Amino acid sequence: MSRIAYVNGRYVPLREAAVHVEDRGFQFADGAYEVITVQAGHLVDAEGHLLRLARSLRELRIRWPVKPRTLHVLIREVVRRNRLVDGTAYLQVTRGTAPREFPFPKAAVPSLVITARRLDLNPVDRLARGIKVITVPDIRWKRRDIKSVSLLPQVLGKQTAVESGAFEAWQVDDDGFVTEGCSSNAWIVTREGTLVTRNANTMILNGITRQRVLKLIDDRAMAFEERPFTVDEAYGAKEAFITSATNYVLPVTAINDRPVGNGAPGILSQELRQIYLEFAGASV
Ligand code: PDD
């Protein structure tokens, strides 16, 4: 079946889906996006993603392209038209199309694109072995809390990871602390069994999966700390893992080719994945 996209008010076959060459997303990366997991045909944590989109748009002073409630309906419709069972819905809002001038155009209408695609939510090999991460300097701007479509540093970081045989690159700030992955949040489990992930401010994207996992941990009275950790601390950690809409909770078994713990996926990481899967299955 050919895939269907939603582009500015129309459902079109993906191969014909296009925006204008003067769309500001294309020319300035002047837009925001969200990736929402679809599990068994249902959107996982849609409300959280739409709230974060609202925040990104507010910070960027981009108008909503449609009402939030309508957007939710449109995303579900794209999922339905693509007969998507397990995968992701992608939505992107830009400031719209206008002659290329840096200041905000007066009359532009925001663009809205929604696509959906399949994704294996149970990557058996990756889960059995865990993933390798490398570290790269964080060369991004200072508003990482906004889910902006300006992703060039992450593209470069991921490419370096792939070329090193790794799955993800953890970005590291000027003081040696891990900020986050290129498209995921970074976590460790200390020798004492405390879960640690960086506190959310403008230095990282506050992942919806991160927030959900924190809530699930808190509900179970498990020990956690939201604070920065260094690459050295991560080398000495008992476990490590990443969280994102596309990976849920995914164990990290090597950082820069040094094994984490005993080099196998950690017990707590695996338990958290199970807990998250149960939540996602139930989230409709
Ligand atoms: N990326 N940090 C960054 C820089 C990200 O790009 C992402 C998500 C996350 C995790 O956020 P969430 O849990 O809300 O997915 C953290 C998406 C999946 C992407 O760009 O494909």
Short mmCIF file of N, CA and C in Angstrom, two decimals, residues 127-252:
data_model
loop_
_atom_site.label_atom_id
_atom_site.label_comp_id
_atom_site.label_asym_id
_atom_site.label_seq_id
_atom_site.Cartn_x
_atom_site.Cartn_y
_atom_site.Cartn_z
N LEU A 127 17.86 -5.34 21.36
CA LEU A 127 17.49 -5.47 22.78
C LEU A 127 18.35 -6.54 23.46
N ALA A 128 18.66 -7.59 22.72
CA ALA A 128 19.46 -8.67 23.31
C ALA A 128 20.88 -8.21 23.57
N ARG A 129 21.43 -7.45 22.65
CA ARG A 129 22.83 -7.03 22.77
C ARG A 129 23.01 -5.69 23.46
N GLY A 130 21.97 -4.88 23.43
CA GLY A 130 22.13 -3.50 23.88
C GLY A 130 22.82 -2.71 22.78
N ILE A 131 22.90 -1.42 22.93
CA ILE A 131 23.50 -0.60 21.86
C ILE A 131 24.81 0.02 22.33
N LYS A 132 25.63 0.36 21.34
CA LYS A 132 26.85 1.11 21.61
C LYS A 132 26.58 2.58 21.41
N VAL A 133 27.12 3.40 22.27
CA VAL A 133 27.08 4.84 22.00
C VAL A 133 28.52 5.37 21.98
N ILE A 134 28.69 6.45 21.24
CA ILE A 134 29.96 7.17 21.29
C ILE A 134 29.66 8.55 21.86
N THR A 135 30.68 9.32 22.15
CA THR A 135 30.44 10.68 22.62
C THR A 135 31.00 11.67 21.59
N VAL A 136 30.30 12.77 21.45
CA VAL A 136 30.72 13.84 20.53
C VAL A 136 30.51 15.19 21.25
N PRO A 137 31.26 16.20 20.89
CA PRO A 137 31.02 17.51 21.51
C PRO A 137 29.63 18.02 21.15
N ASP A 138 28.96 18.65 22.10
CA ASP A 138 27.65 19.22 21.82
C ASP A 138 27.86 20.59 21.17
N ILE A 139 27.57 20.67 19.89
CA ILE A 139 27.84 21.91 19.14
C ILE A 139 26.55 22.66 18.82
N ARG A 140 25.49 22.37 19.57
CA ARG A 140 24.19 22.97 19.23
C ARG A 140 23.98 24.36 19.82
N TRP A 141 22.85 24.98 19.43
CA TRP A 141 22.48 26.27 19.99
C TRP A 141 22.05 26.08 21.45
N LYS A 142 21.66 27.19 22.10
CA LYS A 142 21.40 27.12 23.55
C LYS A 142 19.93 26.96 23.91
N ARG A 143 19.06 26.69 22.93
CA ARG A 143 17.64 26.48 23.22
C ARG A 143 17.23 25.06 22.80
N ARG A 144 17.88 24.09 23.44
CA ARG A 144 17.64 22.69 23.07
C ARG A 144 16.32 22.19 23.60
N ASP A 145 15.67 23.00 24.44
CA ASP A 145 14.36 22.64 24.97
C ASP A 145 13.28 22.76 23.90
N ILE A 146 13.57 23.52 22.83
CA ILE A 146 12.61 23.68 21.73
C ILE A 146 12.85 22.56 20.72
N LYS A 147 11.80 21.86 20.34
CA LYS A 147 11.99 20.75 19.38
C LYS A 147 11.99 21.31 17.96
N SER A 148 13.08 22.01 17.67
CA SER A 148 13.22 22.70 16.39
C SER A 148 13.66 21.73 15.29
N VAL A 149 13.27 22.00 14.05
CA VAL A 149 13.68 21.14 12.94
C VAL A 149 15.13 21.39 12.53
N SER A 150 15.79 22.30 13.21
CA SER A 150 17.21 22.57 12.94
C SER A 150 18.05 21.48 13.62
N LEU A 151 18.39 20.44 12.86
CA LEU A 151 18.98 19.24 13.46
C LEU A 151 20.36 18.89 12.90
N LEU A 152 21.02 19.87 12.28
CA LEU A 152 22.29 19.55 11.63
C LEU A 152 23.33 18.96 12.60
N PRO A 153 23.50 19.51 13.79
CA PRO A 153 24.48 18.89 14.71
C PRO A 153 24.13 17.43 15.02
N GLN A 154 22.83 17.15 15.13
CA GLN A 154 22.43 15.77 15.42
C GLN A 154 22.65 14.85 14.22
N VAL A 155 22.43 15.39 13.02
CA VAL A 155 22.69 14.61 11.80
C VAL A 155 24.18 14.24 11.76
N LEU A 156 25.04 15.22 12.04
CA LEU A 156 26.49 14.96 12.00
C LEU A 156 26.89 13.98 13.11
N GLY A 157 26.30 14.15 14.28
CA GLY A 157 26.62 13.27 15.41
C GLY A 157 26.22 11.83 15.13
N LYS A 158 25.02 11.67 14.58
CA LYS A 158 24.53 10.30 14.28
C LYS A 158 25.39 9.66 13.20
N GLN A 159 25.78 10.44 12.22
CA GLN A 159 26.61 9.89 11.14
C GLN A 159 27.94 9.41 11.70
N THR A 160 28.52 10.21 12.62
CA THR A 160 29.78 9.79 13.26
C THR A 160 29.54 8.49 14.02
N ALA A 161 28.39 8.40 14.69
CA ALA A 161 28.07 7.17 15.43
C ALA A 161 28.02 5.98 14.47
N VAL A 162 27.26 6.13 13.40
CA VAL A 162 27.11 5.03 12.44
C VAL A 162 28.47 4.62 11.88
N GLU A 163 29.30 5.62 11.57
CA GLU A 163 30.62 5.30 11.01
C GLU A 163 31.52 4.63 12.04
N SER A 164 31.19 4.76 13.33
CA SER A 164 31.98 4.09 14.39
C SER A 164 31.33 2.79 14.82
N GLY A 165 30.30 2.37 14.13
CA GLY A 165 29.62 1.12 14.51
C GLY A 165 28.72 1.28 15.73
N ALA A 166 28.35 2.52 16.05
CA ALA A 166 27.49 2.77 17.22
C ALA A 166 26.09 3.16 16.75
N PHE A 167 25.15 3.10 17.69
CA PHE A 167 23.75 3.37 17.35
C PHE A 167 23.39 4.82 17.65
N GLU A 168 24.05 5.38 18.65
CA GLU A 168 23.70 6.74 19.07
C GLU A 168 24.98 7.47 19.49
N ALA A 169 24.95 8.80 19.40
CA ALA A 169 26.06 9.61 19.91
C ALA A 169 25.53 10.45 21.06
N TRP A 170 26.19 10.36 22.19
CA TRP A 170 25.86 11.21 23.33
C TRP A 170 26.64 12.51 23.17
N GLN A 171 25.92 13.61 23.26
CA GLN A 171 26.56 14.91 23.12
C GLN A 171 27.06 15.37 24.49
N VAL A 172 28.24 16.00 24.48
CA VAL A 172 28.90 16.35 25.74
C VAL A 172 29.16 17.86 25.77
N ASP A 173 28.77 18.49 26.88
CA ASP A 173 28.93 19.95 26.97
C ASP A 173 30.39 20.33 27.25
N ASP A 174 30.68 21.63 27.30
CA ASP A 174 32.07 22.09 27.42
C ASP A 174 32.71 21.69 28.75
N ASP A 175 31.88 21.34 29.75
CA ASP A 175 32.41 20.94 31.06
C ASP A 175 32.52 19.42 31.21
N GLY A 176 32.29 18.70 30.13
CA GLY A 176 32.47 17.24 30.19
C GLY A 176 31.22 16.48 30.63
N PHE A 177 30.09 17.19 30.76
CA PHE A 177 28.85 16.52 31.16
C PHE A 177 28.04 16.13 29.91
N VAL A 178 27.43 14.96 29.98
CA VAL A 178 26.59 14.50 28.88
C VAL A 178 25.32 15.36 28.88
N THR A 179 24.96 15.89 27.71
CA THR A 179 23.67 16.58 27.64
C THR A 179 22.58 15.55 27.32
N GLU A 180 22.67 14.96 26.12
CA GLU A 180 21.68 13.95 25.70
C GLU A 180 22.18 13.32 24.41
N GLY A 181 21.44 12.30 23.94
CA GLY A 181 21.77 11.70 22.66
C GLY A 181 21.36 12.65 21.53
N CYS A 182 21.67 12.25 20.30
CA CYS A 182 21.28 13.08 19.16
C CYS A 182 19.77 13.06 18.96
N SER A 183 19.12 11.93 19.30
CA SER A 183 17.66 11.88 19.21
C SER A 183 17.09 11.07 20.36
N SER A 184 17.71 11.21 21.53
CA SER A 184 17.23 10.47 22.71
C SER A 184 17.79 11.13 23.96
N ASN A 185 17.21 10.80 25.11
CA ASN A 185 17.77 11.25 26.38
C ASN A 185 18.68 10.16 26.94
N ALA A 186 19.68 10.59 27.71
CA ALA A 186 20.70 9.67 28.22
C ALA A 186 20.50 9.43 29.71
N TRP A 187 20.68 8.18 30.11
CA TRP A 187 20.50 7.77 31.51
C TRP A 187 21.64 6.85 31.93
N ILE A 188 21.94 6.89 33.24
CA ILE A 188 22.82 5.87 33.82
C ILE A 188 22.18 5.36 35.12
N VAL A 189 22.69 4.22 35.55
CA VAL A 189 22.33 3.69 36.88
C VAL A 189 23.64 3.63 37.65
N THR A 190 23.69 4.30 38.79
CA THR A 190 24.95 4.33 39.56
C THR A 190 25.20 2.97 40.22
N ARG A 191 26.42 2.82 40.74
CA ARG A 191 26.78 1.59 41.48
C ARG A 191 25.80 1.32 42.61
N GLU A 192 25.25 2.41 43.18
CA GLU A 192 24.31 2.25 44.30
C GLU A 192 22.89 1.95 43.81
N GLY A 193 22.69 1.95 42.50
CA GLY A 193 21.37 1.62 41.96
C GLY A 193 20.45 2.81 41.75
N THR A 194 21.00 4.03 41.81
CA THR A 194 20.18 5.22 41.57
C THR A 194 20.15 5.54 40.08
N LEU A 195 18.95 5.81 39.59
CA LEU A 195 18.79 6.21 38.19
C LEU A 195 19.13 7.69 38.06
N VAL A 196 19.91 8.03 37.05
CA VAL A 196 20.32 9.42 36.87
C VAL A 196 20.08 9.85 35.43
N THR A 197 19.41 10.98 35.26
CA THR A 197 19.29 11.60 33.93
C THR A 197 19.39 13.10 34.13
N ARG A 198 19.87 13.76 33.10
CA ARG A 198 20.11 15.20 33.24
C ARG A 198 18.81 15.95 33.53
N ASN A 199 18.89 16.94 34.40
CA ASN A 199 17.73 17.79 34.69
C ASN A 199 17.36 18.57 33.43
N ALA A 200 16.05 18.77 33.26
CA ALA A 200 15.57 19.40 32.03
C ALA A 200 15.54 20.92 32.18
N ASN A 201 16.38 21.57 31.42
CA ASN A 201 16.32 23.04 31.30
C ASN A 201 16.58 23.34 29.81
N THR A 202 17.14 24.48 29.50
CA THR A 202 17.33 24.80 28.07
C THR A 202 18.47 23.99 27.44
N MET A 203 19.20 23.23 28.26
CA MET A 203 20.35 22.46 27.75
C MET A 203 19.97 21.16 27.05
N ILE A 204 18.74 20.67 27.33
CA ILE A 204 18.31 19.42 26.68
C ILE A 204 16.84 19.53 26.24
N LEU A 205 16.47 18.58 25.39
CA LEU A 205 15.05 18.44 25.08
C LEU A 205 14.42 17.58 26.18
N ASN A 206 13.35 18.08 26.75
CA ASN A 206 12.68 17.32 27.80
C ASN A 206 11.83 16.23 27.14
N GLY A 207 12.43 15.06 26.96
CA GLY A 207 11.76 13.97 26.24
C GLY A 207 10.44 13.59 26.88
N ILE A 208 9.47 13.31 26.06
CA ILE A 208 8.17 12.85 26.58
C ILE A 208 8.35 11.45 27.19
N THR A 209 9.21 10.64 26.56
CA THR A 209 9.50 9.32 27.13
C THR A 209 10.25 9.48 28.44
N ARG A 210 11.21 10.41 28.47
CA ARG A 210 11.95 10.71 29.71
C ARG A 210 10.98 11.08 30.83
N GLN A 211 10.05 11.99 30.52
CA GLN A 211 9.10 12.44 31.54
C GLN A 211 8.23 11.27 32.01
N ARG A 212 7.81 10.46 31.06
CA ARG A 212 6.94 9.33 31.41
C ARG A 212 7.71 8.33 32.27
N VAL A 213 8.96 8.03 31.87
CA VAL A 213 9.75 7.07 32.65
C VAL A 213 9.98 7.62 34.06
N LEU A 214 10.26 8.91 34.18
CA LEU A 214 10.44 9.50 35.51
C LEU A 214 9.19 9.30 36.36
N LYS A 215 8.04 9.47 35.73
CA LYS A 215 6.78 9.31 36.47
C LYS A 215 6.59 7.85 36.89
N LEU A 216 6.89 6.93 35.96
CA LEU A 216 6.73 5.51 36.28
C LEU A 216 7.69 5.08 37.39
N ILE A 217 8.90 5.67 37.37
CA ILE A 217 9.89 5.38 38.42
C ILE A 217 9.39 5.91 39.76
N ASP A 218 8.91 7.14 39.72
CA ASP A 218 8.44 7.80 40.93
C ASP A 218 7.26 7.03 41.55
N ASP A 219 6.34 6.60 40.67
CA ASP A 219 5.18 5.82 41.14
C ASP A 219 5.61 4.57 41.89
N ARG A 220 6.77 4.04 41.49
CA ARG A 220 7.25 2.80 42.12
C ARG A 220 8.26 3.06 43.23
N ALA A 221 8.40 4.32 43.59
CA ALA A 221 9.33 4.73 44.66
C ALA A 221 10.77 4.25 44.40
N MET A 222 11.18 4.21 43.12
CA MET A 222 12.56 3.85 42.79
C MET A 222 13.42 5.10 42.94
N ALA A 223 14.69 4.92 43.31
CA ALA A 223 15.58 6.07 43.57
C ALA A 223 16.06 6.70 42.26
N PHE A 224 15.88 8.00 42.12
CA PHE A 224 16.40 8.67 40.93
C PHE A 224 16.89 10.07 41.26
N GLU A 225 17.77 10.56 40.42
CA GLU A 225 18.27 11.94 40.55
C GLU A 225 18.26 12.57 39.17
N GLU A 226 17.76 13.80 39.11
CA GLU A 226 17.84 14.56 37.85
C GLU A 226 19.02 15.52 37.99
N ARG A 227 20.12 15.16 37.37
CA ARG A 227 21.33 15.99 37.45
C ARG A 227 22.27 15.61 36.31
N PRO A 228 23.18 16.52 35.96
CA PRO A 228 24.14 16.16 34.92
C PRO A 228 25.11 15.08 35.41
N PHE A 229 25.60 14.26 34.49
CA PHE A 229 26.67 13.30 34.83
C PHE A 229 27.75 13.40 33.76
N THR A 230 28.99 13.11 34.15
CA THR A 230 30.11 13.21 33.21
C THR A 230 30.26 11.91 32.43
N VAL A 231 31.06 11.96 31.39
CA VAL A 231 31.35 10.75 30.61
C VAL A 231 32.08 9.76 31.52
N ASP A 232 32.99 10.27 32.39
CA ASP A 232 33.71 9.38 33.32
C ASP A 232 32.76 8.66 34.25
N GLU A 233 31.76 9.39 34.76
CA GLU A 233 30.80 8.74 35.65
C GLU A 233 30.04 7.64 34.89
N ALA A 234 29.73 7.94 33.63
CA ALA A 234 29.01 6.95 32.82
C ALA A 234 29.87 5.70 32.59
N TYR A 235 31.19 5.91 32.40
CA TYR A 235 32.08 4.74 32.21
C TYR A 235 32.01 3.81 33.42
N GLY A 236 31.87 4.41 34.60
CA GLY A 236 31.88 3.61 35.83
C GLY A 236 30.48 3.18 36.28
N ALA A 237 29.46 3.50 35.48
CA ALA A 237 28.08 3.20 35.90
C ALA A 237 27.79 1.70 35.84
N LYS A 238 26.78 1.31 36.59
CA LYS A 238 26.37 -0.10 36.57
C LYS A 238 25.61 -0.42 35.28
N GLU A 239 24.78 0.55 34.86
CA GLU A 239 23.97 0.37 33.65
C GLU A 239 23.86 1.73 32.96
N ALA A 240 23.46 1.67 31.71
CA ALA A 240 23.11 2.91 30.99
C ALA A 240 22.01 2.56 30.00
N PHE A 241 21.23 3.56 29.64
CA PHE A 241 20.20 3.34 28.62
C PHE A 241 19.79 4.67 28.02
N ILE A 242 19.03 4.59 26.94
CA ILE A 242 18.49 5.80 26.33
C ILE A 242 16.96 5.71 26.33
N THR A 243 16.32 6.86 26.25
CA THR A 243 14.86 6.87 26.09
C THR A 243 14.49 7.80 24.93
N SER A 244 13.51 7.38 24.17
CA SER A 244 12.93 8.24 23.13
C SER A 244 11.66 7.58 22.62
N ALA A 245 10.88 8.37 21.90
CA ALA A 245 9.64 7.83 21.34
C ALA A 245 9.93 6.66 20.40
N THR A 246 11.04 6.72 19.69
CA THR A 246 11.34 5.68 18.71
C THR A 246 12.02 4.45 19.32
N ASN A 247 12.57 4.60 20.50
CA ASN A 247 13.30 3.47 21.12
C ASN A 247 12.73 3.03 22.46
N TYR A 248 11.73 3.75 22.96
CA TYR A 248 11.23 3.48 24.32
C TYR A 248 12.43 3.54 25.28
N VAL A 249 12.68 2.40 25.99
CA VAL A 249 13.86 2.32 26.87
C VAL A 249 14.80 1.31 26.23
N LEU A 250 16.00 1.75 25.89
CA LEU A 250 16.91 0.86 25.17
C LEU A 250 18.27 0.81 25.89
N PRO A 251 18.69 -0.40 26.34
CA PRO A 251 19.93 -0.51 27.11
C PRO A 251 21.17 -0.14 26.28
N VAL A 252 22.10 0.54 26.94
CA VAL A 252 23.40 0.88 26.35
C VAL A 252 24.42 -0.06 26.97
#
